[in-house]
Amino acid sequence: MVSYGIKELILKGKDAVHQEVIVKGWVRSFRSNRFIALNDGSTIQNIQVVIDYESLEEKILNQISVGASIKVKGEVVESQGRGQEIEIQAKKIEIYGAVNPEELQETILQPKKHSLEKLREQAHLRFRTNTFGAIMRVRHALMFAIHKYYNDHGFFYINTPIITGSDAEGAGEMFNLTNFDLDNLPLGDDSLVDYKQDFFGKKTHLTVSGQLEAEAAAMGLGKVYTFGPTFRAENSNTSRHLAEFWMIEPEVAFNDLDDNMDLAEDFMKYVVQYALDHCQDDLAFLDERFNKEQSQKPKDQRSDLGLIERLEYILKNKFVRLTYTEAIEILKNSKPNKKGKFKYPIEEWGADLQSEHERYLVEKHFKSPVILFDYPADIKAFYMRLNQDKKTVRAMDVLFPGIGEIIGGSQREERLDVLKEKMETMHIDSEELWWYIDTRRFGTVPHSGFGLGLERLVLFVTGMGNIRDVIPFPRTPKNAAF
Ligand code: 4AD
Ligand code: MG
């Protein structure tokens, strides 16, 4: 008697015929008091369990229903029905957890179509749906591929702090972190909160990025990456923003911006290829889902390509690279801009690009991923390397179809004097960041890096429309359930 995971057993297929096996899982459907579709999460596929009505105890039979968890002992046989190679002829069934059918009615486990909103309300149960199961397996594969890519390319995985004392990066609004009793805050002589009495003896926050610490690590280890949770208290209730998300930040000593773009493109293609190679069942399911969703959209908002086609398209084509200045020219003269279709019209150089502009460039103008670079210094962070024109910095954003910005990065300002001047004009606290400045004092080198939002990548690969559906338990404004 061998115990199998369902994925493993299905993979064995006809080789397993005549074997006595044990499988465990949750009942997805139960037809004609005879056919159980059993799933254990290892794959989107179910194994069919056929029971012999007569030979099973009534007590057991009554407890087999959708949602119940069971253990099956039986013999693998060739399936008579269509849709599967093998099935299990059950000899014995044990019930782990039965389900009251009436209570099941209230849940998303009952087998019918539920809205994604409804699934979110029962996020603890949605792991058992086909859609969310597929997304979570793809998410896992992508995370694994990310580690594999960097490991295989000689990068070291660095864990940067989640609790930080510097609020200098300016990447987003921060969450404060304290162990003060908030109803009874200690005040100083100036009647302001006295943070010296707080746990760390100063004001602290949850990190918005591990970059600055990763830079320090790269100045000794050469090639590093971080991959951890990141927190932003922006009140942006969009389908692309989370208050807690996971970010991958490679940082490489001696890389200039061109190297940085090459790394970003190679990396993105690698992880997309990895998903195509390792998540075929799940992507086939999500592809079908994507096509159905697209067909319900107005024509001008539909994707020209199916999900898998879009992933393959990314692999085949070189990302378009153009400067911010070139992009502004294209946008200024674009139809939607002239016809007043943009919510934020592009009037002049210096404007910050919104996701509508990014998506116009990617989806309508170039029909390709785009890397925009050399942005105006005024709209980018202090640490980005100043160009000779003194107006632009060596920033880059990678823009993807259906997503907009998926990566943000730059070549860093490695010149001590330029950095210090920049910090001063941008009111960055150089006392707090003394250690960051130190990295430019002791053997500074040109270096570059970027940040990829994991959930934006998962959105792209799964073709889902809302970032809340690609992370197990999303945190967004006014929502921290589960
Ligand atoms: O462009 P951002 O803010 O860049 C940084 O934080 C740099 N320190 C990265 C670096 O150079 N090491 O964020 C990087 C990426 C974005 O392109 C986006 O994919 C994702 O992080 N991101 C978010 N994802 C989900 N929810 C949010 N609120 C996000 N904010 C940024
Ligand atoms: Mg950005």
XYZ file of C-alpha atoms and ligand atoms in Angstrom:
514
model
C 0.000 0.000 0.000
C 1.598 3.277 -1.117
C 0.431 6.718 -0.094
C 0.447 9.162 -2.989
C -0.048 12.846 -3.507
C -2.578 13.346 -6.276
C -0.129 15.096 -8.578
C 2.321 12.255 -8.212
C -0.315 9.619 -8.850
C -1.693 11.333 -11.948
C 1.853 11.651 -13.241
C 2.335 7.891 -12.875
C -0.823 7.371 -14.872
C -1.234 3.884 -16.287
C 1.970 2.739 -14.592
C 0.054 2.788 -11.342
C -2.745 0.517 -12.534
C -3.411 -2.446 -10.189
C -1.546 -0.774 -7.323
C -3.188 -0.509 -3.949
C -2.897 3.108 -2.909
C -3.892 5.638 -0.291
C -4.856 9.182 -1.264
C -6.113 12.009 0.918
C -7.834 15.214 0.019
C -11.017 17.289 -0.118
C -14.114 16.305 -2.023
C -14.684 18.719 -4.898
C -17.764 17.023 -6.243
C -19.795 13.892 -5.591
C -22.011 12.578 -8.383
C -24.600 9.819 -8.429
C -23.484 8.566 -5.006
C -20.622 6.964 -6.868
C -18.038 9.397 -8.303
C -15.888 11.578 -6.096
C -13.602 14.241 -7.555
C -10.812 14.487 -5.001
C -8.265 17.292 -4.793
C -5.340 17.734 -2.408
C -3.926 21.042 -3.657
C -0.839 19.503 -5.256
C -2.295 20.107 -8.717
C -5.347 21.656 -10.308
C -6.363 18.180 -11.457
C -8.648 15.965 -9.406
C -8.427 12.225 -9.110
C -11.672 10.372 -9.607
C -12.588 7.975 -6.827
C -15.285 5.455 -7.655
C -17.153 3.947 -4.753
C -19.133 0.826 -4.583
C -22.356 1.952 -3.003
C -23.184 -1.450 -1.619
C -19.911 -2.141 0.071
C -19.559 1.124 1.985
C -21.075 1.618 5.374
C -24.092 3.881 5.328
C -22.582 6.007 8.075
C -19.528 6.778 5.948
C -21.494 7.294 2.772
C -23.689 9.881 4.419
C -20.685 11.927 5.347
C -19.206 12.129 1.878
C -20.119 15.520 0.496
C -18.540 18.512 -1.193
C -15.953 20.071 1.098
C -15.409 17.002 3.272
C -11.869 15.767 3.860
C -11.294 12.066 3.381
C -8.767 9.270 3.171
C -9.261 6.704 0.437
C -7.767 3.247 0.219
C -8.273 1.487 -3.060
C -6.979 0.073 -6.282
C -5.867 2.130 -9.265
C -7.713 1.105 -12.405
C -7.896 2.398 -15.947
C -10.711 4.857 -16.176
C -13.736 3.976 -18.230
C -14.907 7.540 -18.369
C -13.466 10.369 -20.414
C -11.217 13.087 -19.056
C -8.879 10.942 -16.996
C -6.506 8.084 -17.586
C -6.876 6.418 -14.228
C -9.209 6.372 -11.290
C -9.342 4.724 -7.896
C -11.754 1.954 -7.056
C -12.332 2.681 -3.382
C -12.193 -0.179 -0.906
C -12.229 1.840 2.256
C -12.964 5.476 3.026
C -12.244 7.299 6.246
C -13.700 10.714 7.002
C -11.412 13.306 8.552
C -13.872 16.167 8.555
C -17.468 16.028 7.447
C -19.391 19.098 6.357
C -22.913 20.122 7.136
C -24.469 20.747 3.691
C -26.599 23.595 4.979
C -23.608 25.408 6.410
C -21.761 24.793 3.174
C -24.371 26.876 1.365
C -22.975 29.982 2.994
C -19.456 29.343 1.752
C -17.571 29.670 -1.466
C -16.908 25.925 -1.281
C -20.253 25.047 -2.764
C -19.571 24.170 -6.360
C -20.833 27.082 -8.433
C -19.341 30.269 -9.791
C -18.492 32.870 -7.141
C -17.305 36.420 -7.694
C -13.722 37.284 -6.829
C -15.070 39.759 -4.262
C -16.902 36.935 -2.538
C -13.755 34.811 -2.563
C -11.856 37.660 -0.906
C -14.394 37.800 1.904
C -13.629 34.129 2.556
C -9.918 34.334 1.946
C -9.364 31.502 4.413
C -11.352 29.136 2.195
C -10.360 30.347 -1.260
C -7.208 28.217 -1.259
C -9.564 25.386 -2.125
C -10.873 26.943 -5.329
C -9.398 26.156 -8.727
C -8.641 29.782 -9.505
C -6.914 30.666 -6.277
C -5.134 27.319 -6.073
C -3.696 27.920 -9.543
C -2.623 31.458 -8.631
C -0.904 30.336 -5.437
C 0.978 27.548 -7.193
C 2.149 29.990 -9.882
C 3.125 32.501 -7.206
C 5.225 29.847 -5.511
C 6.902 28.850 -8.774
C 7.769 32.472 -9.489
C 9.282 32.992 -6.042
C 11.335 29.846 -6.440
C 12.455 30.937 -9.928
C 13.517 34.314 -8.548
C 15.776 32.719 -5.948
C 17.092 30.279 -8.521
C 17.877 33.018 -11.028
C 19.884 35.056 -8.572
C 21.590 32.063 -7.022
C 22.611 30.771 -10.454
C 23.979 34.199 -11.343
C 26.197 34.504 -8.276
C 24.026 36.847 -6.207
C 23.795 36.585 -2.423
C 20.421 36.761 -0.693
C 20.544 39.531 1.905
C 17.893 40.120 4.545
C 17.460 43.805 5.159
C 15.605 45.058 8.235
C 11.844 45.323 8.316
C 12.024 47.769 11.195
C 13.834 50.891 10.143
C 14.822 54.155 11.719
C 15.351 56.041 8.492
C 12.409 57.632 6.778
C 14.620 59.065 4.114
C 14.028 56.986 1.051
C 10.846 58.737 0.199
C 9.486 55.709 -1.642
C 6.120 56.016 0.049
C 4.212 56.857 3.174
C 5.416 54.881 6.187
C 3.686 52.980 8.936
C 4.959 53.989 12.338
C 6.091 51.314 14.711
C 5.994 51.789 18.461
C 5.319 50.005 21.692
C 4.002 53.127 23.373
C 0.597 52.944 24.951
C -1.099 55.116 22.335
C -3.714 56.333 24.789
C -1.049 57.553 27.123
C 1.877 58.935 25.161
C 4.910 60.265 27.043
C 5.476 63.900 26.206
C 8.707 65.855 26.306
C 9.185 69.414 27.600
C 8.063 70.720 24.212
C 4.720 68.814 24.608
C 5.596 66.649 21.649
C 5.817 62.871 21.865
C 9.136 61.900 23.422
C 10.404 59.126 21.170
C 13.528 58.734 23.291
C 11.302 56.736 25.623
C 10.092 54.449 22.845
C 11.405 50.916 22.395
C 14.254 51.838 20.073
C 14.849 55.234 21.628
C 13.744 56.926 18.440
C 10.966 57.046 15.904
C 10.799 53.842 13.831
C 8.809 52.585 10.873
C 8.109 49.528 8.770
C 10.401 49.520 5.773
C 9.298 50.787 2.352
C 12.339 49.252 0.641
C 15.530 47.383 1.493
C 17.521 49.244 -1.105
C 19.746 51.474 0.970
C 20.907 48.568 3.121
C 21.273 46.386 0.012
C 23.575 49.037 -1.446
C 25.798 48.763 1.609
C 25.878 44.974 1.202
C 26.712 45.234 -2.512
C 29.693 47.411 -1.573
C 31.297 44.308 -0.084
C 29.594 41.291 -1.612
C 29.315 42.646 -5.149
C 26.027 41.141 -6.240
C 23.162 40.879 -3.761
C 19.388 40.797 -3.712
C 16.731 41.246 -1.090
C 13.323 39.575 -1.165
C 11.026 40.497 1.653
C 7.853 42.181 2.771
C 7.535 45.907 2.172
C 5.008 48.309 3.640
C 3.472 51.479 2.265
C 0.735 53.462 3.904
C -0.312 55.219 0.710
C -4.025 55.577 0.597
C -4.204 54.311 -2.950
C -7.129 51.989 -3.219
C -6.279 50.706 -6.679
C -6.075 47.294 -8.285
C -2.251 47.663 -8.385
C -1.421 48.721 -4.821
C -1.118 46.847 -1.562
C -0.151 48.229 1.845
C 1.949 45.094 2.388
C 3.669 43.571 -0.616
C 6.790 41.578 -1.419
C 9.672 43.156 -3.255
C 12.778 41.745 -4.906
C 15.678 44.195 -5.020
C 18.916 43.207 -6.744
C 21.857 45.560 -6.273
C 25.082 45.187 -8.244
C 28.455 46.853 -7.767
C 30.051 48.135 -10.994
C 26.800 47.957 -13.003
C 25.772 51.045 -14.937
C 22.242 51.755 -16.113
C 22.623 49.749 -19.337
C 23.769 46.727 -17.330
C 20.814 47.315 -15.017
C 18.367 47.267 -17.925
C 19.990 44.116 -19.314
C 19.673 42.432 -15.919
C 16.025 43.443 -15.537
C 15.121 42.168 -18.998
C 17.005 38.892 -18.678
C 15.569 38.296 -15.206
C 11.972 38.974 -16.231
C 12.277 36.682 -19.243
C 13.777 33.940 -17.100
C 10.976 33.931 -14.528
C 8.257 34.074 -17.184
C 9.888 31.155 -19.010
C 10.132 29.269 -15.728
C 6.411 29.672 -15.115
C 5.614 28.530 -18.664
C 7.794 25.453 -18.182
C 6.642 24.504 -14.693
C 3.023 25.636 -14.374
C 1.468 24.276 -17.541
C -1.796 22.972 -16.053
C -2.387 26.044 -13.959
C -1.546 28.448 -16.785
C -3.791 26.547 -19.200
C -6.629 26.983 -16.706
C -5.822 30.667 -16.137
C -5.499 31.222 -19.899
C -9.038 29.987 -20.418
C -10.239 32.157 -17.580
C -8.417 35.174 -19.013
C -9.974 34.678 -22.443
C -13.463 34.493 -20.950
C -12.852 37.697 -18.984
C -11.494 39.475 -22.047
C -14.490 38.524 -24.159
C -16.730 40.315 -21.666
C -14.781 43.556 -21.905
C -15.489 46.386 -24.344
C -13.525 45.851 -27.579
C -11.051 48.692 -27.093
C -10.044 47.395 -23.652
C -9.428 43.813 -24.711
C -5.968 42.316 -24.835
C -4.983 41.376 -28.403
C -3.301 38.272 -27.092
C -4.343 35.399 -24.864
C -2.575 34.986 -21.536
C -0.060 32.363 -22.640
C 0.452 34.155 -25.964
C 1.240 37.302 -24.047
C 3.806 35.506 -21.896
C 5.413 34.015 -25.004
C 5.386 37.405 -26.658
C 7.398 38.854 -23.784
C 10.034 36.173 -24.267
C 10.413 36.696 -27.991
C 10.714 40.455 -28.142
C 13.351 42.839 -26.940
C 11.969 45.416 -24.550
C 11.775 48.858 -26.151
C 14.126 51.301 -24.404
C 13.506 54.997 -24.605
C 14.129 58.115 -22.611
C 11.510 59.913 -20.597
C 11.962 62.896 -22.940
C 11.147 60.761 -25.985
C 8.149 59.299 -24.177
C 6.796 62.754 -23.361
C 6.964 63.700 -27.047
C 5.035 60.570 -28.009
C 2.454 61.140 -25.297
C 2.040 64.837 -26.063
C 1.216 64.030 -29.661
C -0.882 60.963 -28.915
C -4.534 60.719 -29.882
C -5.871 60.307 -26.332
C -3.913 63.354 -25.204
C -5.148 65.505 -28.084
C -8.713 64.311 -27.635
C -8.609 64.945 -23.893
C -8.985 61.266 -23.083
C -6.250 61.152 -20.432
C -7.373 61.913 -16.920
C -4.017 63.651 -16.475
C -3.260 65.445 -19.762
C 0.422 65.644 -20.707
C 1.265 69.265 -21.174
C 4.956 69.618 -20.623
C 8.264 67.980 -19.863
C 8.555 67.248 -16.150
C 5.116 65.728 -15.708
C 4.992 62.577 -13.618
C 3.687 59.678 -15.679
C 0.475 58.022 -14.540
C -0.443 54.444 -15.190
C -2.748 55.531 -18.076
C 0.297 57.011 -19.850
C 2.472 54.003 -19.151
C -0.166 51.663 -20.446
C -0.721 53.762 -23.562
C 2.974 53.484 -24.442
C 3.064 49.731 -23.819
C -0.328 48.591 -25.054
C -1.125 51.008 -27.856
C 2.011 52.705 -29.115
C 4.792 50.105 -28.923
C 2.782 46.951 -28.186
C 5.797 45.755 -26.232
C 7.278 46.040 -22.758
C 9.046 49.354 -22.456
C 11.964 50.502 -20.313
C 11.781 54.242 -19.771
C 14.918 55.915 -18.466
C 16.533 59.270 -17.706
C 13.628 60.802 -15.803
C 13.518 64.389 -14.507
C 15.511 64.600 -11.280
C 12.669 66.435 -9.543
C 10.224 63.536 -9.673
C 12.690 60.828 -8.608
C 14.513 59.823 -5.423
C 17.623 61.533 -4.088
C 19.926 58.546 -4.600
C 19.615 58.379 -8.387
C 22.697 59.348 -10.375
C 22.575 62.823 -11.853
C 23.181 63.074 -15.602
C 25.460 65.646 -17.196
C 22.462 67.755 -18.203
C 21.867 68.248 -14.429
C 18.149 67.932 -15.159
C 17.686 64.202 -15.443
C 18.734 61.186 -13.405
C 19.657 57.646 -14.359
C 16.290 56.211 -13.343
C 14.529 53.394 -15.144
C 11.019 51.998 -14.975
C 10.013 48.785 -16.686
C 6.456 48.978 -17.996
C 4.387 45.891 -18.796
C 1.099 45.359 -20.639
C -1.944 45.267 -18.391
C 0.171 46.410 -15.439
C 2.073 49.610 -16.133
C 5.126 49.949 -13.872
C 6.357 46.550 -12.773
C 9.967 47.500 -11.950
C 11.509 50.734 -10.698
C 15.252 51.187 -10.406
C 18.287 53.303 -11.159
C 22.006 53.750 -11.312
C 22.927 55.170 -7.914
C 24.736 58.403 -7.200
C 28.173 57.180 -6.165
C 29.923 60.596 -6.081
C 30.127 61.781 -2.489
C 29.914 65.513 -3.229
C 26.998 65.199 -5.654
C 25.127 62.927 -3.258
C 25.586 65.275 -0.324
C 24.432 68.258 -2.334
C 21.393 66.350 -3.546
C 20.490 65.288 -0.026
C 20.683 68.833 1.130
C 18.474 70.282 -1.594
C 15.955 67.462 -1.162
C 15.957 67.847 2.651
C 17.151 64.322 3.341
C 18.428 63.884 6.885
C 22.137 63.212 6.408
C 22.663 62.544 10.106
C 20.242 59.649 10.018
C 21.895 58.352 6.835
C 25.495 58.824 7.951
C 26.200 55.176 7.186
C 24.834 55.491 3.654
C 27.109 58.454 3.020
C 29.989 56.412 4.431
C 29.610 53.907 1.602
C 30.599 56.776 -0.734
C 33.542 57.748 1.448
C 35.281 54.407 1.566
C 35.895 52.937 -1.858
C 32.774 54.068 -3.666
C 31.950 52.423 -7.002
C 29.335 52.893 -9.697
C 26.409 50.599 -8.936
C 22.825 49.967 -9.899
C 19.751 48.067 -8.858
C 16.005 47.884 -9.091
C 12.884 46.701 -7.309
C 10.318 44.286 -8.683
C 6.943 44.075 -6.973
C 6.252 40.348 -6.658
C 2.474 40.773 -6.755
C 2.641 42.842 -9.930
C 4.633 40.026 -11.506
C 2.082 37.455 -10.329
C -0.705 39.659 -11.717
C 0.998 39.688 -15.075
C 1.724 35.970 -15.238
C -1.718 34.860 -14.015
C -3.644 37.472 -15.990
C -5.649 38.448 -12.920
C -7.039 41.979 -12.766
C -6.776 42.818 -9.080
C -3.685 42.628 -6.900
C -5.846 41.504 -3.955
C -6.299 38.186 -5.726
C -2.628 37.257 -6.053
C -1.570 37.408 -2.384
C -3.057 35.076 0.255
C -4.297 37.716 2.690
C -4.206 41.220 1.201
C -3.698 44.345 3.271
C -5.291 47.441 1.786
C -6.771 50.647 3.205
C -9.484 49.777 5.747
C -8.815 46.086 5.386
C -6.614 43.870 7.506
C -8.949 40.897 7.935
C -7.530 37.431 8.623
O 9.425 52.046 -7.731
P 9.576 51.659 -6.298
O 8.978 52.537 -5.282
O 11.142 51.493 -6.081
C 11.793 51.294 -4.902
O 11.272 51.071 -3.846
C 13.278 51.219 -5.069
N 13.877 51.309 -3.742
C 13.648 49.948 -5.782
C 15.120 49.802 -6.008
O 15.674 50.507 -6.821
N 15.786 48.903 -5.298
O 8.993 50.182 -6.098
C 9.487 49.115 -6.853
C 8.353 48.246 -7.356
C 7.357 48.952 -8.257
O 7.827 49.031 -9.582
C 6.152 48.061 -8.120
O 6.268 46.886 -8.919
C 6.230 47.625 -6.675
O 7.563 47.792 -6.262
N 5.353 48.430 -5.821
C 4.180 48.000 -5.312
N 3.523 46.837 -5.440
C 2.357 46.692 -4.791
N 1.815 47.655 -3.994
C 2.441 48.843 -3.824
N 1.908 49.768 -3.024
C 3.681 49.058 -4.503
N 4.560 50.088 -4.548
C 5.564 49.674 -5.346
Mg 8.460 53.435 -8.859
